[in-house]
Amino acid sequence: MIKLNEVHKVYTQGKHGFHALKDINLFFEKGEIVCVIGPSGCGKTTLLNILGGLDTPTSGDMVIDDRLTTNFIEKEWDYFRNHRIGFIFQQYNLIEHLPIVENVALSCKLSGEKNKSARAKAIELLKKVGLEQHLHKLPGELSGGERQRVSIARALINDPDIILADEPTGALDKKTGAEIMDLIK
């Protein structure tokens, strides 16, 4: 499904470069659950961003379903990100001026779903993550754990083939974290 071959990512700062990823070779098959574990600053988020098409490698190749991503046009990346990938960001990335039901429904609307249907799906997912009492609240009115659950609902709304999760249960208590991992699976 996704293959990385000799992937490097170098961030330049002035005359100096910082090697965030070096010689990454990975292969992910459909149905696998893969955890990337390492200390802070080791490149985990950079790897997820490359896998999700939010960043590009400095060198090396990424292949998705036997297609080299360097041949993707922007429209193909947009389709991949909107229909095939669900992102659970470490910092949530919620739109602060939209109620949480609209934050979740937005991903569905961007994929072409009608407003009423997208909203119904959003409500269903927000109920599954235990936020049915907060549908019309703004993200700033929620705790960190509640914001995390909104982010998870948003990532799942399009029933993606791939879920990229950057510390998906970091802001959750142990019981809620286990429930959310079951939902993601």
mmCIF file of C-alpha atoms in Angstrom:
data_model
loop_
_atom_site.group_PDB
_atom_site.id
_atom_site.type_symbol
_atom_site.label_atom_id
_atom_site.label_comp_id
_atom_site.label_asym_id
_atom_site.label_seq_id
_atom_site.Cartn_x
_atom_site.Cartn_y
_atom_site.Cartn_z
ATOM 1 C CA MET A 1 0.000 0.000 0.000
ATOM 2 C CA ILE A 2 2.674 2.568 1.010
ATOM 3 C CA LYS A 3 6.396 2.131 0.541
ATOM 4 C CA LEU A 4 9.262 4.447 1.444
ATOM 5 C CA ASN A 5 12.604 3.841 -0.228
ATOM 6 C CA GLU A 6 15.784 5.599 0.976
ATOM 7 C CA VAL A 7 13.790 8.610 2.211
ATOM 8 C CA HIS A 8 15.699 11.563 3.640
ATOM 9 C CA LYS A 9 14.358 14.842 4.970
ATOM 10 C CA VAL A 10 16.715 17.721 5.584
ATOM 11 C CA TYR A 11 15.543 21.059 6.964
ATOM 12 C CA THR A 12 17.902 23.908 6.215
ATOM 13 C CA GLN A 13 18.507 26.737 8.640
ATOM 14 C CA GLY A 14 20.726 29.348 7.044
ATOM 15 C CA LYS A 15 23.929 27.616 5.924
ATOM 16 C CA HIS A 16 23.274 24.541 8.065
ATOM 17 C CA GLY A 17 21.000 21.569 7.571
ATOM 18 C CA PHE A 18 19.231 19.365 10.073
ATOM 19 C CA HIS A 19 18.671 15.735 9.044
ATOM 20 C CA ALA A 20 15.176 14.908 10.389
ATOM 21 C CA LEU A 21 14.983 11.581 8.529
ATOM 22 C CA LYS A 22 17.845 9.524 7.128
ATOM 23 C CA ASP A 23 17.709 6.333 5.022
ATOM 24 C CA ILE A 24 14.102 5.444 5.857
ATOM 25 C CA ASN A 25 12.926 2.224 4.206
ATOM 26 C CA LEU A 26 9.423 1.109 5.192
ATOM 27 C CA PHE A 27 6.571 -0.889 3.734
ATOM 28 C CA PHE A 28 3.018 -0.712 5.084
ATOM 29 C CA GLU A 29 0.440 -3.291 4.029
ATOM 30 C CA LYS A 30 -3.315 -2.928 4.155
ATOM 31 C CA GLY A 31 -4.743 -3.828 7.576
ATOM 32 C CA GLU A 32 -1.507 -3.301 9.497
ATOM 33 C CA ILE A 33 -1.307 -1.265 12.664
ATOM 34 C CA VAL A 34 2.122 0.276 12.961
ATOM 35 C CA CYS A 35 3.492 2.302 15.864
ATOM 36 C CA VAL A 36 6.486 4.573 15.448
ATOM 37 C CA ILE A 37 8.187 5.055 18.781
ATOM 38 C CA GLY A 38 11.134 7.269 19.615
ATOM 39 C CA PRO A 39 12.292 10.206 21.679
ATOM 40 C CA SER A 40 11.062 13.738 21.117
ATOM 41 C CA GLY A 41 12.654 15.321 18.064
ATOM 42 C CA CYS A 42 13.599 12.062 16.337
ATOM 43 C CA GLY A 43 11.433 12.662 13.242
ATOM 44 C CA LYS A 44 8.164 10.846 14.019
ATOM 45 C CA THR A 45 5.939 13.795 13.052
ATOM 46 C CA THR A 46 8.059 14.496 9.967
ATOM 47 C CA LEU A 47 7.583 10.879 8.896
ATOM 48 C CA LEU A 48 3.806 11.111 9.371
ATOM 49 C CA ASN A 49 3.683 14.365 7.409
ATOM 50 C CA ILE A 50 5.539 12.759 4.504
ATOM 51 C CA LEU A 51 3.305 9.665 4.595
ATOM 52 C CA GLY A 52 0.232 11.912 4.494
ATOM 53 C CA GLY A 53 1.458 14.118 1.681
ATOM 54 C CA LEU A 54 1.774 17.213 3.861
ATOM 55 C CA ASP A 55 5.536 17.321 3.327
ATOM 56 C CA THR A 56 7.895 15.908 0.723
ATOM 57 C CA PRO A 57 11.147 14.051 1.180
ATOM 58 C CA THR A 58 14.384 15.848 0.330
ATOM 59 C CA SER A 59 15.399 12.664 -1.460
ATOM 60 C CA GLY A 60 14.155 9.116 -1.838
ATOM 61 C CA ASP A 61 10.864 7.745 -3.083
ATOM 62 C CA MET A 62 7.391 7.176 -1.729
ATOM 63 C CA VAL A 63 5.094 4.753 -3.533
ATOM 64 C CA ILE A 64 1.346 4.550 -2.912
ATOM 65 C CA ASP A 65 -0.529 1.635 -4.476
ATOM 66 C CA ASP A 66 2.307 1.037 -6.964
ATOM 67 C CA ARG A 67 2.411 4.731 -8.007
ATOM 68 C CA LEU A 68 5.450 6.892 -7.454
ATOM 69 C CA THR A 69 4.254 10.011 -5.618
ATOM 70 C CA THR A 70 6.750 12.254 -7.382
ATOM 71 C CA ASN A 71 4.429 11.779 -10.391
ATOM 72 C CA PHE A 72 1.335 12.914 -8.464
ATOM 73 C CA ILE A 73 -0.236 16.174 -9.546
ATOM 74 C CA GLU A 74 -1.795 18.421 -6.877
ATOM 75 C CA LYS A 75 -5.290 17.121 -7.649
ATOM 76 C CA GLU A 76 -4.130 13.554 -6.881
ATOM 77 C CA TRP A 77 -2.598 14.674 -3.578
ATOM 78 C CA ASP A 78 -5.849 16.463 -2.717
ATOM 79 C CA TYR A 79 -7.842 13.290 -3.419
ATOM 80 C CA PHE A 80 -5.401 11.188 -1.382
ATOM 81 C CA ARG A 81 -5.554 13.560 1.601
ATOM 82 C CA ASN A 82 -9.356 14.017 1.455
ATOM 83 C CA HIS A 83 -10.459 10.459 0.746
ATOM 84 C CA ARG A 84 -7.726 7.993 1.685
ATOM 85 C CA ILE A 85 -6.041 9.497 4.763
ATOM 86 C CA GLY A 86 -7.373 10.482 8.171
ATOM 87 C CA PHE A 87 -5.068 12.718 10.213
ATOM 88 C CA ILE A 88 -5.084 12.903 13.984
ATOM 89 C CA PHE A 89 -2.765 15.794 14.707
ATOM 90 C CA GLN A 90 -0.835 16.164 17.945
ATOM 91 C CA GLN A 91 -1.931 19.818 18.206
ATOM 92 C CA TYR A 92 -5.532 19.039 17.060
ATOM 93 C CA ASN A 93 -5.586 21.701 14.262
ATOM 94 C CA LEU A 94 -9.224 22.590 14.885
ATOM 95 C CA ILE A 95 -10.834 25.708 13.411
ATOM 96 C CA GLU A 96 -11.427 27.816 16.501
ATOM 97 C CA HIS A 97 -14.417 29.850 15.214
ATOM 98 C CA LEU A 98 -16.448 26.791 14.115
ATOM 99 C CA PRO A 99 -18.521 24.630 16.482
ATOM 100 C CA ILE A 100 -17.068 21.156 16.850
ATOM 101 C CA VAL A 101 -19.856 19.562 14.799
ATOM 102 C CA GLU A 102 -18.841 21.835 11.900
ATOM 103 C CA ASN A 103 -15.133 21.096 12.457
ATOM 104 C CA VAL A 104 -15.850 17.402 11.987
ATOM 105 C CA ALA A 105 -18.375 17.819 9.135
ATOM 106 C CA LEU A 106 -15.994 20.054 7.170
ATOM 107 C CA SER A 107 -13.754 17.137 6.134
ATOM 108 C CA CYS A 108 -16.778 15.333 4.780
ATOM 109 C CA LYS A 109 -18.035 18.425 2.935
ATOM 110 C CA LEU A 110 -14.621 18.896 1.316
ATOM 111 C CA SER A 111 -14.965 15.361 -0.022
ATOM 112 C CA GLY A 112 -18.206 16.308 -1.784
ATOM 113 C CA GLU A 113 -20.770 15.195 0.787
ATOM 114 C CA LYS A 114 -23.984 17.240 1.099
ATOM 115 C CA ASN A 115 -24.256 19.468 4.187
ATOM 116 C CA LYS A 116 -27.103 17.517 5.845
ATOM 117 C CA SER A 117 -25.399 14.143 5.365
ATOM 118 C CA ALA A 118 -21.993 15.467 6.501
ATOM 119 C CA ARG A 119 -23.567 16.942 9.625
ATOM 120 C CA ALA A 120 -25.365 13.656 10.435
ATOM 121 C CA LYS A 121 -22.091 11.724 10.098
ATOM 122 C CA ALA A 122 -20.317 14.280 12.294
ATOM 123 C CA ILE A 123 -22.955 13.996 15.014
ATOM 124 C CA GLU A 124 -22.758 10.187 14.914
ATOM 125 C CA LEU A 125 -18.972 10.221 15.301
ATOM 126 C CA LEU A 126 -19.021 12.861 18.022
ATOM 127 C CA LYS A 127 -21.455 10.642 19.936
ATOM 128 C CA LYS A 128 -19.070 7.684 19.494
ATOM 129 C CA VAL A 129 -16.240 9.696 21.061
ATOM 130 C CA GLY A 130 -18.462 10.818 23.944
ATOM 131 C CA LEU A 131 -19.070 14.432 22.948
ATOM 132 C CA GLU A 132 -22.821 14.423 22.236
ATOM 133 C CA GLN A 133 -23.341 17.062 24.950
ATOM 134 C CA HIS A 134 -20.877 19.460 23.297
ATOM 135 C CA LEU A 135 -21.906 19.521 19.614
ATOM 136 C CA HIS A 136 -22.387 23.291 19.417
ATOM 137 C CA LYS A 137 -19.398 24.309 21.544
ATOM 138 C CA LEU A 138 -16.364 25.985 20.054
ATOM 139 C CA PRO A 139 -13.004 24.183 20.404
ATOM 140 C CA GLY A 140 -11.800 26.789 22.929
ATOM 141 C CA GLU A 141 -14.626 25.773 25.267
ATOM 142 C CA LEU A 142 -13.340 22.193 25.512
ATOM 143 C CA SER A 143 -10.630 20.512 27.559
ATOM 144 C CA GLY A 144 -7.515 19.112 25.858
ATOM 145 C CA GLY A 145 -8.926 15.582 25.964
ATOM 146 C CA GLU A 146 -12.214 16.718 24.432
ATOM 147 C CA ARG A 147 -10.366 18.581 21.676
ATOM 148 C CA GLN A 148 -8.363 15.413 21.019
ATOM 149 C CA ARG A 149 -11.611 13.458 20.585
ATOM 150 C CA VAL A 150 -12.934 16.065 18.112
ATOM 151 C CA SER A 151 -9.723 15.636 16.119
ATOM 152 C CA ILE A 152 -10.204 11.870 16.148
ATOM 153 C CA ALA A 153 -13.825 12.142 14.957
ATOM 154 C CA ARG A 154 -12.716 14.465 12.151
ATOM 155 C CA ALA A 155 -10.033 11.979 11.070
ATOM 156 C CA LEU A 156 -12.537 9.107 10.919
ATOM 157 C CA ILE A 157 -15.467 10.840 9.184
ATOM 158 C CA ASN A 158 -14.492 9.873 5.620
ATOM 159 C CA ASP A 159 -13.786 6.254 6.611
ATOM 160 C CA PRO A 160 -10.177 6.527 5.423
ATOM 161 C CA ASP A 161 -8.025 3.636 4.258
ATOM 162 C CA ILE A 162 -5.138 4.965 6.328
ATOM 163 C CA ILE A 163 -5.152 6.739 9.677
ATOM 164 C CA LEU A 164 -2.072 8.708 10.615
ATOM 165 C CA ALA A 165 -2.147 9.485 14.303
ATOM 166 C CA ASP A 166 0.412 11.653 16.068
ATOM 167 C CA GLU A 167 0.030 10.757 19.758
ATOM 168 C CA PRO A 168 -3.732 10.153 19.400
ATOM 169 C CA THR A 169 -4.346 9.396 23.052
ATOM 170 C CA GLY A 170 -1.782 11.770 24.585
ATOM 171 C CA ALA A 171 -4.431 14.046 26.143
ATOM 172 C CA LEU A 172 -6.787 11.251 27.195
ATOM 173 C CA ASP A 173 -7.137 9.251 30.401
ATOM 174 C CA LYS A 174 -6.336 5.530 30.193
ATOM 175 C CA LYS A 175 -9.964 4.315 29.906
ATOM 176 C CA THR A 176 -10.937 6.850 27.221
ATOM 177 C CA GLY A 177 -7.650 6.191 25.407
ATOM 178 C CA ALA A 178 -8.422 2.462 25.218
ATOM 179 C CA GLU A 179 -11.967 3.199 23.940
ATOM 180 C CA ILE A 180 -10.597 5.551 21.272
ATOM 181 C CA MET A 181 -7.996 3.023 20.134
ATOM 182 C CA ASP A 182 -10.788 0.448 19.741
ATOM 183 C CA LEU A 183 -12.746 2.946 17.638
ATOM 184 C CA ILE A 184 -9.701 3.674 15.464
ATOM 185 C CA LYS A 185 -9.101 -0.060 14.928
#
